[in-house]
Coordinates of C-alpha atoms in Angstrom, one line a residue:
M1 CA 182.1 83.3 -47.4
K2 CA 185.1 81.5 -45.9
E3 CA 188.3 83.3 -45.0
K4 CA 191.2 82.0 -47.1
S5 CA 194.2 83.3 -45.2
P6 CA 195.1 83.8 -41.5
N7 CA 195.8 87.1 -39.8
L8 CA 197.8 87.7 -36.6
K9 CA 195.7 90.8 -35.9
W10 CA 192.8 88.6 -34.9
L11 CA 194.7 87.8 -31.7
E12 CA 194.1 91.4 -30.4
N13 CA 190.6 91.9 -31.7
P14 CA 187.8 90.8 -29.4
K15 CA 185.3 91.0 -32.3
V16 CA 187.2 88.1 -34.0
F17 CA 186.8 85.0 -31.9
E18 CA 186.2 82.4 -34.6
V19 CA 186.9 82.2 -38.4
N20 CA 185.3 79.5 -40.5
R21 CA 184.1 77.6 -37.4
E22 CA 181.0 75.5 -37.6
P23 CA 178.0 76.6 -35.5
A24 CA 177.7 75.0 -32.0
H25 CA 175.4 72.0 -31.7
S26 CA 174.4 69.2 -29.4
S27 CA 176.9 66.4 -28.6
H28 CA 174.6 63.4 -29.4
F29 CA 175.8 60.2 -31.0
F30 CA 175.0 59.1 -34.5
Y31 CA 175.4 56.0 -36.6
E32 CA 174.7 54.6 -40.0
R33 CA 173.8 51.2 -38.5
E34 CA 171.7 51.0 -35.4
E35 CA 173.6 47.9 -34.3
D36 CA 176.8 49.9 -34.1
E37 CA 175.5 51.8 -31.2
I38 CA 177.5 51.5 -28.1
L39 CA 176.6 54.6 -26.1
G40 CA 179.7 56.2 -24.8
A41 CA 182.1 54.4 -27.1
D42 CA 183.7 55.8 -30.3
M43 CA 181.4 55.9 -33.3
P44 CA 182.5 54.2 -36.6
L45 CA 182.2 57.7 -38.3
K46 CA 184.7 59.1 -35.8
Q47 CA 188.5 59.0 -36.2
S48 CA 190.7 59.9 -33.3
L49 CA 193.8 62.1 -33.9
N50 CA 195.0 61.7 -30.3
G51 CA 198.5 60.5 -29.7
E52 CA 202.0 61.7 -30.7
W53 CA 202.2 64.9 -32.8
R54 CA 205.3 66.7 -34.1
F55 CA 205.9 69.9 -32.1
M56 CA 208.0 73.0 -31.9
L57 CA 207.7 76.0 -29.5
A58 CA 208.2 79.5 -30.7
S59 CA 208.4 82.6 -28.4
S60 CA 205.7 84.4 -30.4
P61 CA 203.5 83.8 -33.4
A62 CA 205.8 85.9 -35.6
R63 CA 208.7 83.5 -34.8
C64 CA 207.0 80.3 -35.8
P65 CA 209.0 78.4 -38.4
E66 CA 208.2 79.6 -41.9
H67 CA 205.9 77.3 -43.8
F68 CA 205.8 74.7 -41.1
Y69 CA 202.1 74.2 -42.1
M70 CA 203.1 73.2 -45.6
P71 CA 203.4 69.5 -46.7
G72 CA 207.1 68.7 -47.2
Y73 CA 208.3 70.6 -44.2
D74 CA 211.3 68.8 -42.5
L75 CA 209.6 67.2 -39.5
D76 CA 212.9 65.9 -38.3
T77 CA 213.6 69.4 -37.1
M78 CA 210.7 69.2 -34.7
G79 CA 210.2 67.4 -31.4
V80 CA 207.2 65.4 -30.2
I81 CA 204.3 66.1 -27.9
Q82 CA 201.3 64.1 -26.7
V83 CA 197.8 65.2 -27.6
P84 CA 195.7 65.7 -25.5
G85 CA 198.1 67.5 -23.2
H86 CA 199.5 70.8 -22.1
I87 CA 202.6 72.3 -23.6
Q88 CA 203.9 73.2 -20.1
T89 CA 203.5 69.8 -18.5
Q90 CA 205.6 68.2 -21.3
G91 CA 208.8 70.1 -20.9
Y92 CA 208.1 73.1 -23.0
D93 CA 207.6 76.7 -21.7
R94 CA 207.2 77.4 -18.0
C95 CA 204.3 76.4 -15.6
Q96 CA 202.8 79.4 -14.0
Y97 CA 200.1 79.6 -11.3
V98 CA 198.4 82.9 -10.6
N99 CA 195.1 83.7 -9.0
T100 CA 193.5 87.1 -9.6
M101 CA 196.3 88.9 -11.4
Y102 CA 196.9 88.5 -15.0
P103 CA 200.0 86.5 -15.8
W104 CA 201.8 89.4 -17.3
D105 CA 201.1 91.9 -14.5
G106 CA 204.3 93.5 -13.2
R107 CA 206.1 92.5 -16.4
E108 CA 204.3 94.5 -19.0
E109 CA 201.8 97.4 -18.8
L110 CA 198.9 96.1 -20.9
R111 CA 195.2 97.0 -21.1
P112 CA 192.5 95.0 -22.9
P113 CA 192.4 93.8 -25.6
H114 CA 196.2 94.1 -26.1
I115 CA 198.7 91.3 -25.6
S116 CA 202.5 91.1 -25.7
S117 CA 204.0 91.1 -29.1
E118 CA 207.2 89.4 -27.8
D119 CA 206.1 87.1 -25.0
N120 CA 203.4 84.9 -26.5
P121 CA 204.6 81.2 -26.6
T122 CA 203.2 79.6 -29.7
G123 CA 203.1 75.8 -30.2
C124 CA 203.5 74.6 -33.7
Y125 CA 201.8 71.2 -34.1
V126 CA 201.9 68.8 -37.0
K127 CA 199.9 65.5 -37.5
E128 CA 200.0 63.3 -40.6
F129 CA 197.2 60.9 -41.1
F130 CA 195.3 58.7 -43.5
L131 CA 191.5 59.0 -43.6
N132 CA 189.7 55.9 -42.3
E133 CA 187.6 54.0 -44.9
T134 CA 184.4 54.6 -43.0
L135 CA 184.8 58.4 -43.4
R136 CA 185.7 58.4 -47.1
G137 CA 183.2 60.0 -49.6
K138 CA 181.3 61.8 -46.8
R139 CA 181.2 65.4 -45.5
T140 CA 184.1 65.4 -42.9
F141 CA 184.8 67.7 -40.1
I142 CA 187.6 68.1 -37.5
S143 CA 186.6 68.7 -33.8
F144 CA 189.0 70.3 -31.3
Q145 CA 187.3 69.8 -27.9
G146 CA 189.6 72.1 -26.0
V147 CA 192.5 74.3 -27.1
E148 CA 194.0 77.0 -24.9
T149 CA 193.8 79.8 -25.8
A150 CA 193.7 80.8 -29.6
F151 CA 194.6 78.6 -32.6
Y152 CA 195.0 78.6 -36.3
V153 CA 194.4 75.4 -38.4
W154 CA 195.8 74.3 -41.8
L155 CA 195.2 71.1 -43.8
N156 CA 197.5 70.2 -46.7
G157 CA 198.8 73.7 -46.8
E158 CA 195.4 75.4 -46.9
F159 CA 194.1 77.6 -44.2
I160 CA 191.1 76.0 -42.5
G161 CA 190.1 78.3 -39.6
Y162 CA 190.7 80.0 -36.3
G163 CA 189.2 79.5 -32.9
E164 CA 189.1 80.9 -29.3
D165 CA 187.3 79.9 -26.1
S166 CA 189.5 77.3 -24.5
F167 CA 186.8 75.1 -23.0
T168 CA 184.2 74.5 -25.7
P169 CA 184.6 72.7 -29.0
S170 CA 185.8 74.4 -32.2
E171 CA 184.9 72.5 -35.4
F172 CA 185.8 73.0 -39.0
E173 CA 184.8 71.4 -42.3
L174 CA 187.6 69.6 -44.1
T175 CA 185.7 67.9 -47.0
D176 CA 187.1 69.7 -49.9
V177 CA 190.7 69.8 -48.7
L178 CA 191.2 66.1 -47.7
C179 CA 193.5 63.9 -49.8
E180 CA 193.1 60.3 -50.8
G181 CA 196.6 59.5 -49.3
R182 CA 198.6 61.1 -46.6
N183 CA 197.1 64.3 -45.1
Y184 CA 199.2 67.0 -43.4
L185 CA 197.4 68.8 -40.5
A186 CA 199.1 71.8 -38.8
V187 CA 198.0 73.9 -35.9
A188 CA 199.5 77.0 -34.3
V189 CA 198.4 77.5 -30.7
C190 CA 199.0 80.9 -29.2
K191 CA 199.1 81.2 -25.4
R192 CA 197.9 84.8 -25.4
S193 CA 195.0 86.5 -27.3
S194 CA 192.3 89.0 -26.4
A195 CA 190.5 85.9 -25.0
S196 CA 193.1 85.8 -22.3
W197 CA 191.5 88.8 -20.7
L198 CA 188.3 86.7 -20.3
E199 CA 190.1 83.6 -18.9
D200 CA 191.7 84.9 -15.7
Q201 CA 190.6 82.0 -13.6
D202 CA 192.4 80.9 -10.4
F203 CA 194.4 78.1 -12.0
W204 CA 197.6 77.2 -13.7
R205 CA 198.1 79.2 -16.9
F206 CA 198.6 76.3 -19.4
S207 CA 198.3 76.3 -23.1
G208 CA 198.0 73.8 -26.0
I209 CA 195.7 71.1 -27.3
F210 CA 194.6 69.7 -24.0
R211 CA 191.4 67.9 -24.9
E212 CA 190.8 65.3 -27.6
V213 CA 191.0 66.0 -31.3
Y214 CA 189.1 63.9 -33.8
L215 CA 187.6 63.7 -37.3
Y216 CA 184.0 62.8 -37.9
A217 CA 182.0 62.3 -41.0
V218 CA 178.2 62.6 -41.4
P219 CA 175.7 60.6 -43.6
R220 CA 174.1 62.3 -46.5
I221 CA 171.1 63.1 -44.3
H222 CA 172.3 64.1 -40.9
V223 CA 170.7 65.2 -37.6
R224 CA 173.0 68.1 -37.0
D225 CA 171.3 69.2 -33.7
M226 CA 168.7 68.0 -31.3
Y227 CA 167.1 69.8 -28.3
W228 CA 165.3 67.7 -25.8
N229 CA 163.2 69.2 -22.9
G230 CA 161.8 66.5 -20.6
S231 CA 159.7 67.7 -17.7
L232 CA 156.8 66.7 -15.5
D233 CA 153.2 67.8 -15.4
D234 CA 151.7 69.7 -12.4
T235 CA 151.1 66.4 -10.5
Y236 CA 154.8 65.5 -10.9
T237 CA 153.7 62.0 -12.1
D238 CA 153.3 62.2 -15.9
G239 CA 156.1 63.2 -18.2
I240 CA 155.8 65.9 -20.8
F241 CA 158.4 66.6 -23.5
S242 CA 159.3 68.7 -26.5
L243 CA 162.0 67.8 -29.0
R244 CA 163.4 69.8 -31.8
A245 CA 165.8 68.6 -34.5
E246 CA 167.8 70.3 -37.3
L247 CA 168.5 68.1 -40.3
E248 CA 171.1 68.7 -43.0
G249 CA 171.3 67.3 -46.5
L250 CA 167.6 67.2 -47.5
S251 CA 168.2 69.9 -50.2
G252 CA 164.4 70.3 -50.8
N253 CA 163.8 66.6 -51.1
N254 CA 161.7 66.5 -48.0
G255 CA 159.2 64.0 -49.4
E256 CA 162.0 61.4 -50.0
Y257 CA 162.8 60.8 -46.4
C258 CA 161.1 60.0 -43.1
A259 CA 162.1 60.8 -39.5
E260 CA 161.0 58.4 -36.7
V261 CA 161.3 59.3 -33.0
T262 CA 161.4 56.5 -30.4
L263 CA 161.8 56.7 -26.7
K264 CA 162.6 53.7 -24.6
D265 CA 162.7 53.3 -20.8
P266 CA 165.8 51.8 -19.0
E267 CA 164.4 48.3 -19.6
G268 CA 164.2 48.8 -23.3
N269 CA 160.4 49.2 -23.5
C270 CA 159.2 51.7 -26.1
V271 CA 157.1 54.4 -24.4
Y272 CA 156.7 56.7 -27.4
T273 CA 157.1 56.5 -31.1
E274 CA 156.1 58.8 -34.0
K275 CA 157.1 58.8 -37.7
R276 CA 156.6 61.5 -40.2
E277 CA 158.1 63.1 -43.3
A278 CA 161.5 64.6 -42.7
S279 CA 162.1 68.3 -43.0
D280 CA 165.0 70.7 -42.3
L281 CA 163.5 71.8 -38.9
M282 CA 161.3 69.3 -37.0
A283 CA 159.5 69.4 -33.7
W284 CA 157.7 66.8 -31.6
Q285 CA 155.9 67.0 -28.3
G286 CA 154.0 64.5 -26.2
G287 CA 153.3 63.0 -22.8
I288 CA 154.4 59.8 -21.0
P289 CA 152.1 58.5 -18.2
A290 CA 153.7 57.6 -14.9
V291 CA 157.2 58.5 -16.0
R292 CA 160.2 57.8 -13.8
A293 CA 161.7 61.1 -13.0
W294 CA 165.5 61.8 -13.0
S295 CA 167.1 63.0 -9.7
G296 CA 170.4 62.6 -7.9
E297 CA 168.9 59.7 -5.9
M298 CA 167.3 58.0 -8.9
P299 CA 169.1 59.1 -12.0
V300 CA 166.7 57.4 -14.5
L301 CA 167.6 57.8 -18.2
Y302 CA 165.6 57.1 -21.3
R303 CA 167.0 56.2 -24.7
L304 CA 166.0 58.8 -27.4
C305 CA 166.5 57.8 -31.0
I306 CA 165.8 59.7 -34.2
R307 CA 165.9 57.4 -37.2
I308 CA 166.2 58.8 -40.8
T309 CA 165.1 56.5 -43.5
D310 CA 164.5 56.7 -47.3
K311 CA 161.3 55.6 -49.2
E312 CA 162.5 52.0 -49.2
E313 CA 162.8 52.1 -45.4
K314 CA 166.6 51.9 -45.6
L315 CA 168.3 53.5 -42.6
I316 CA 170.5 56.5 -43.4
E317 CA 171.2 57.7 -39.8
C318 CA 170.1 57.1 -36.3
A319 CA 170.8 59.9 -33.8
I320 CA 170.9 58.8 -30.2
E321 CA 171.0 60.4 -26.8
K322 CA 170.2 59.5 -23.2
V323 CA 167.7 61.9 -21.7
G324 CA 165.7 62.4 -18.6
F325 CA 162.5 63.7 -17.2
R326 CA 162.8 66.2 -14.4
R327 CA 161.2 69.5 -13.4
F328 CA 163.5 72.2 -12.0
E329 CA 161.7 75.4 -11.1
M330 CA 161.3 78.3 -8.7
K331 CA 158.2 77.9 -6.5
D332 CA 157.4 80.7 -4.0
G333 CA 161.0 81.8 -4.1
I334 CA 162.4 78.3 -3.5
M335 CA 164.3 76.2 -6.0
C336 CA 162.5 72.9 -6.3
L337 CA 163.3 69.6 -8.2
N338 CA 160.4 67.4 -9.0
G339 CA 158.2 69.5 -6.7
K340 CA 160.5 69.3 -3.6
R341 CA 162.9 71.8 -2.2
I342 CA 166.5 71.1 -3.1
V343 CA 169.6 71.7 -1.0
F344 CA 172.9 71.8 -2.9
R345 CA 175.6 70.0 -0.9
G346 CA 178.3 70.9 -3.4
V347 CA 181.9 71.5 -4.3
N348 CA 183.6 73.6 -6.9
R349 CA 185.6 71.3 -9.2
H350 CA 188.5 72.2 -11.4
E351 CA 189.5 69.5 -13.9
F352 CA 192.9 68.5 -12.6
N353 CA 195.4 65.7 -12.6
V354 CA 198.7 65.9 -10.7
R355 CA 200.7 65.0 -13.8
R356 CA 198.5 66.1 -16.7
G357 CA 197.0 69.3 -15.4
R358 CA 193.6 69.9 -16.9
A359 CA 194.0 67.1 -19.5
V360 CA 192.0 64.7 -17.3
T361 CA 191.0 61.2 -18.2
E362 CA 187.9 59.0 -17.9
E363 CA 189.6 57.2 -15.0
D364 CA 190.0 60.6 -13.2
M365 CA 186.4 61.4 -13.7
L366 CA 185.1 58.1 -12.6
W367 CA 187.3 58.4 -9.4
D368 CA 185.7 61.8 -8.8
I369 CA 182.2 60.5 -9.2
R370 CA 182.8 57.7 -6.7
F371 CA 184.3 60.1 -4.2
L372 CA 181.3 62.5 -4.5
K373 CA 178.8 59.8 -4.0
Q374 CA 180.7 58.3 -1.1
H375 CA 180.9 61.7 0.6
N376 CA 177.3 62.8 0.3
I377 CA 178.3 65.5 -2.2
N378 CA 175.3 65.9 -4.6
A379 CA 176.3 68.9 -6.7
V380 CA 179.3 70.4 -8.6
R381 CA 179.9 73.8 -10.0
T382 CA 182.1 73.5 -13.1
S383 CA 184.4 76.2 -11.9
H384 CA 185.0 78.2 -14.0
Y385 CA 184.5 76.8 -17.4
P386 CA 182.6 74.0 -19.2
N387 CA 184.1 70.6 -18.5
Q388 CA 184.8 67.7 -20.8
N389 CA 181.6 66.4 -22.4
L390 CA 182.1 62.9 -20.8
W391 CA 181.8 64.5 -17.3
Y392 CA 178.2 65.5 -18.1
R393 CA 177.3 62.0 -19.2
L394 CA 178.7 60.6 -16.0
C395 CA 176.7 63.1 -13.9
D396 CA 173.6 62.1 -15.8
E397 CA 174.2 58.4 -15.2
Y398 CA 175.2 58.6 -11.5
G399 CA 173.1 61.5 -10.4
I400 CA 175.2 64.7 -9.8
Y401 CA 173.6 68.1 -10.0
L402 CA 175.5 70.7 -12.1
I403 CA 175.9 74.4 -12.2
D404 CA 177.3 74.6 -15.7
E405 CA 179.5 77.7 -15.8
A406 CA 180.6 79.6 -18.9
N407 CA 184.3 80.2 -19.6
L408 CA 184.4 83.8 -18.3
E409 CA 186.5 85.3 -15.5
S410 CA 188.1 88.7 -15.8
H411 CA 189.0 89.1 -12.1
G412 CA 192.2 91.1 -12.6
S413 CA 190.4 93.8 -14.7
W414 CA 188.2 95.0 -11.8
Q415 CA 189.6 93.8 -8.5
K416 CA 193.0 95.3 -7.9
M417 CA 194.9 94.8 -4.7
S418 CA 191.7 93.3 -3.2
E419 CA 189.7 96.5 -3.9
C420 CA 186.8 96.8 -6.3
E421 CA 188.1 99.2 -9.1
P422 CA 186.3 98.5 -12.4
S423 CA 187.5 101.5 -14.4
W424 CA 188.8 99.2 -17.2
N425 CA 186.7 96.1 -16.5
V426 CA 185.9 93.7 -19.3
P427 CA 183.5 92.7 -20.7
G428 CA 181.4 95.2 -18.7
S429 CA 179.1 97.0 -21.0
L430 CA 181.6 97.4 -23.9
P431 CA 179.9 96.6 -27.2
E432 CA 183.1 95.2 -28.8
W433 CA 183.1 92.3 -26.2
K434 CA 179.4 91.5 -26.3
E435 CA 179.4 89.0 -29.1
C436 CA 182.4 87.2 -27.8
V437 CA 180.9 86.5 -24.4
L438 CA 177.5 85.6 -25.9
D439 CA 179.3 83.1 -28.1
R440 CA 180.8 81.5 -25.0
A441 CA 177.3 81.2 -23.5
R442 CA 175.9 79.8 -26.8
S443 CA 178.7 77.3 -27.2
M444 CA 178.2 75.9 -23.7
F445 CA 174.4 75.9 -24.0
E446 CA 174.2 74.1 -27.4
R447 CA 176.6 71.4 -26.4
D448 CA 175.1 70.7 -22.9
K449 CA 171.4 71.5 -23.3
N450 CA 170.2 67.8 -23.3
H451 CA 171.9 66.8 -20.0
P452 CA 169.4 66.4 -17.1
S453 CA 172.2 66.9 -14.6
V454 CA 172.5 70.5 -15.7
L455 CA 170.1 72.4 -13.5
I456 CA 171.6 75.9 -13.6
W457 CA 173.4 77.9 -16.2
S458 CA 176.1 80.2 -14.8
C459 CA 177.3 83.4 -16.7
G460 CA 180.8 82.9 -15.5
N461 CA 182.8 84.0 -12.4
E462 CA 184.2 87.1 -10.8
S463 CA 183.8 89.4 -13.8
Y464 CA 182.0 92.3 -12.1
A465 CA 178.7 93.1 -14.0
G466 CA 177.4 95.0 -17.0
E467 CA 175.2 94.8 -20.1
D468 CA 177.3 92.1 -21.7
I469 CA 176.7 89.6 -18.9
L470 CA 173.1 90.6 -18.7
R471 CA 172.8 89.7 -22.4
M472 CA 174.2 86.2 -21.5
A473 CA 171.5 85.7 -18.9
E474 CA 168.8 86.9 -21.3
F475 CA 170.1 84.4 -23.9
F476 CA 169.8 81.5 -21.5
R477 CA 166.3 82.5 -20.4
G478 CA 165.3 83.0 -24.0
R479 CA 166.4 79.5 -25.1
D480 CA 165.6 77.4 -22.0
N481 CA 162.7 77.5 -19.6
S482 CA 163.7 74.4 -17.7
R483 CA 166.7 75.8 -15.8
L484 CA 167.7 78.9 -13.8
V485 CA 170.5 81.4 -14.3
H486 CA 173.3 82.1 -11.8
Y487 CA 175.8 84.8 -11.5
E488 CA 177.6 86.0 -8.2
G489 CA 179.1 89.2 -9.6
V490 CA 175.9 91.2 -9.2
F491 CA 176.9 91.3 -5.5
W492 CA 179.3 94.0 -6.6
N493 CA 176.9 96.0 -8.7
R494 CA 173.2 95.7 -7.8
T495 CA 172.2 97.6 -10.9
Y496 CA 172.4 94.3 -12.6
D497 CA 170.6 92.2 -9.9
E498 CA 168.3 90.7 -12.5
I499 CA 171.1 88.7 -14.1
S500 CA 170.9 86.0 -11.3
D501 CA 167.8 84.1 -10.3
M502 CA 169.3 83.4 -6.9
E503 CA 171.3 85.4 -4.3
S504 CA 174.8 84.0 -4.6
R505 CA 177.7 85.0 -2.5
M506 CA 181.3 84.1 -1.8
Y507 CA 182.7 83.5 1.7
A508 CA 179.8 85.2 3.5
K509 CA 179.9 84.6 7.2
P510 CA 177.0 82.5 8.7
N511 CA 175.6 85.6 10.5
E512 CA 175.6 87.6 7.2
I513 CA 173.7 84.8 5.5
E514 CA 171.2 84.6 8.4
E515 CA 170.7 88.4 8.2
Y516 CA 169.8 88.1 4.5
L517 CA 167.4 85.1 5.1
A518 CA 165.7 86.7 8.1
N519 CA 164.5 89.7 6.1
E520 CA 162.0 88.0 3.8
P521 CA 164.2 88.0 0.7
K522 CA 162.8 87.6 -2.8
K523 CA 165.5 85.2 -3.9
P524 CA 166.8 81.9 -2.4
Y525 CA 170.4 81.9 -1.2
I526 CA 173.4 79.7 -2.1
S527 CA 177.1 80.2 -1.4
C528 CA 178.7 79.6 -4.7
E529 CA 182.0 79.5 -2.9
Y530 CA 182.5 78.9 0.9
M531 CA 184.7 77.1 3.4
H532 CA 187.9 77.7 1.5
A533 CA 189.4 74.2 2.1
M534 CA 193.1 75.3 2.3
G535 CA 195.4 73.7 4.8
N536 CA 193.8 72.5 8.1
S537 CA 190.3 74.0 7.3
C538 CA 186.6 73.2 7.0
G539 CA 186.1 73.7 10.8
G540 CA 182.9 75.4 11.8
M541 CA 181.1 74.1 8.7
S542 CA 178.1 73.1 10.9
L543 CA 177.4 76.8 11.3
Y544 CA 176.4 76.8 7.6
T545 CA 174.7 73.4 7.2
E546 CA 172.5 74.0 10.2
L547 CA 170.9 76.8 8.3
E548 CA 169.3 74.2 6.0
D549 CA 166.7 73.3 8.6
R550 CA 166.0 76.9 9.8
Y551 CA 165.5 78.7 6.5
E552 CA 163.8 77.2 3.5
K553 CA 165.4 79.7 1.2
Y554 CA 168.9 78.6 2.4
Q555 CA 169.6 76.1 -0.4
G556 CA 173.2 75.1 0.3
G557 CA 176.6 75.9 -1.1
F558 CA 179.7 74.8 -3.0
I559 CA 183.0 74.3 -1.1
W560 CA 186.1 75.9 -2.6
D561 CA 187.3 73.6 -3.7
Y562 CA 187.5 69.9 -4.7
I563 CA 191.1 69.1 -5.6
D564 CA 194.5 70.6 -4.9
Q565 CA 196.1 72.0 -8.0
S566 CA 199.6 71.0 -7.4
L567 CA 201.9 69.3 -9.9
L568 CA 204.5 66.6 -9.5
R569 CA 208.0 67.5 -10.4
K570 CA 211.5 66.2 -9.5
N571 CA 213.6 68.0 -7.0
E572 CA 217.4 68.3 -7.0
Q573 CA 217.6 64.9 -5.3
G574 CA 215.6 63.3 -8.1
E575 CA 212.6 62.8 -5.8
E576 CA 209.0 63.5 -7.0
V577 CA 207.4 66.2 -4.9
F578 CA 204.3 68.4 -5.1
A579 CA 205.1 71.7 -6.7
Y580 CA 203.1 74.9 -6.3
G581 CA 203.1 78.4 -7.7
G582 CA 206.6 79.9 -7.6
D583 CA 208.3 76.5 -7.7
F584 CA 208.9 77.0 -11.5
D585 CA 210.4 80.5 -11.0
D586 CA 207.1 81.8 -12.3
R587 CA 206.3 85.4 -11.6
P588 CA 203.8 86.8 -10.9
T589 CA 202.4 83.9 -8.8
D590 CA 200.2 83.2 -5.9
Y591 CA 202.4 80.4 -4.6
E592 CA 200.6 77.6 -2.6
F593 CA 197.2 79.3 -2.9
C594 CA 196.5 76.6 -5.6
G595 CA 196.1 74.0 -2.8
N596 CA 192.6 74.4 -1.6
G597 CA 191.0 71.0 -2.0
I598 CA 189.4 68.4 0.2
V599 CA 191.2 65.9 -2.1
F600 CA 195.0 66.0 -2.5
A601 CA 196.3 66.5 -6.1
D602 CA 197.1 62.8 -6.4
R603 CA 193.6 61.9 -5.5
R604 CA 194.3 60.8 -1.9
I605 CA 191.5 61.8 0.4
S606 CA 192.3 64.5 2.9
P607 CA 191.1 64.4 6.6
K608 CA 188.9 67.4 5.8
A609 CA 186.6 65.2 3.7
Q610 CA 185.4 63.4 6.9
E611 CA 183.9 66.7 8.2
V612 CA 182.3 67.3 4.8
K613 CA 180.8 63.8 4.6
A614 CA 179.3 64.0 8.0
L615 CA 177.8 67.4 7.6
Y616 CA 176.5 66.8 4.1
A617 CA 174.7 63.6 5.1
P618 CA 171.1 63.9 3.9
V619 CA 169.9 61.9 6.9
R620 CA 170.5 62.9 10.6
V621 CA 170.1 60.5 13.6
M622 CA 169.1 62.6 16.6

């Protein structure tokens, strides 16, 4: 049963992380006409709500304008803001950068799950819109791809739902509330919630609707979710696959509709097809002789299509995704892709733009892809949260290996003044936090499960260890046998060593790594963070990369990090300069520690990248 009214108490309750939200699902494309397919472009059944919204900032949720969410509110009393975008980069609130501390440390004495009742900047957003003709008469939903950190939604004065987890989609059904004419959408975005205790990443503490917002409608029979698993047989030549699909709208009329699966190679040749009666839950499996495997060097993608038709062969929906065949596995304690040992020559990558913060664009992402390929970087850890969906499609297309990391970091709850002190660590083994972190794992998995570029699921970053994170690892393993699970935090508590399939450490010295590798370890080794590319750094990197040839179980690492997190601002002379923590009078702060990249914030290449390119080269001339 759906909740009918909002409650501010949800903000401090870790057991409430969504209200009326739709279950997570795959991010495939779908069309009513197959000729409308332009993979990667907007669908006719999608209506963007990006652009200018009305906006007002309150110091706390309790101080939001009364009834701003009701049609008829005087919008002339509000300012404007661009969506997607952060509140802080558009002249509202204050930018703040902090690393391990929580942003309220030293200002208020708080413990999980409590938040400040006074200092919780809350953005009041309003967008008026008319529903596009292509969406009328159909079940219609709204999708928020990224909102930091907790938000309430109303449409035409009626409460719709509540969501947390800043970096995965929150979707709500609007069908029964939409009007024929002008619709009045209102959103209240709270900077702080219990979720803030789980989002203590080393980054700028922004808030707002920073990823795209759109409406989408679905045909009367709809492929709500699909799960593709494309692998290779034991000879690594023939492809094997399984496909599961969840259909909505059949309502017991299974015999009235058919579902046809087709798989085409990059040249458009059909390599598999099967048609059968449609049902709510469907499954296919098969084999493809002499398949072309996906890898970073040869990122071959196949076109998967599920067509739903009625008895007269009339198309109702076609659901489409680009998929790959690749086999990632542990063989004799070594991570292998398509039967061969893999070495990750990686970087940790924050989503970042010098003007827009984490509201990055397709242009930013394409620049990053080109830079990675030009500098022999074959892997990215999505530090420390799921990235925009488009990033995964680009990594599929161009061949970048991903460690897909859940939105979880509670650094300040267990590491205090550089010492390990987990007396009030979250989530730990606390039962009230378990479902919240499992939901973050599930939301990431369901959205990203069809991308061949994702080789490893990560349970998050620097959150110590405990039963709750162990449950995340068990969830990934229970749903997916085609990938491995990563988590560095077991280094601090070996009781939970089983969480991670690999030994993962941060900033270990080369001799420490060699000591581990020389003692017949059970697990392969990666440095999930190393080199710390701050200032004039990255010297001595060869001491790490030379381990590739000496130890098979040394399988690379991920430089911290890819891009400087500095923002452009005008100084007293009116000049645009790079700004760091503290430059906005923000306290607490970690000052210039946000500048750790091999790329400057404005995407100029730093001299450090030359060293990385040379030492990450997959071919050496002796």
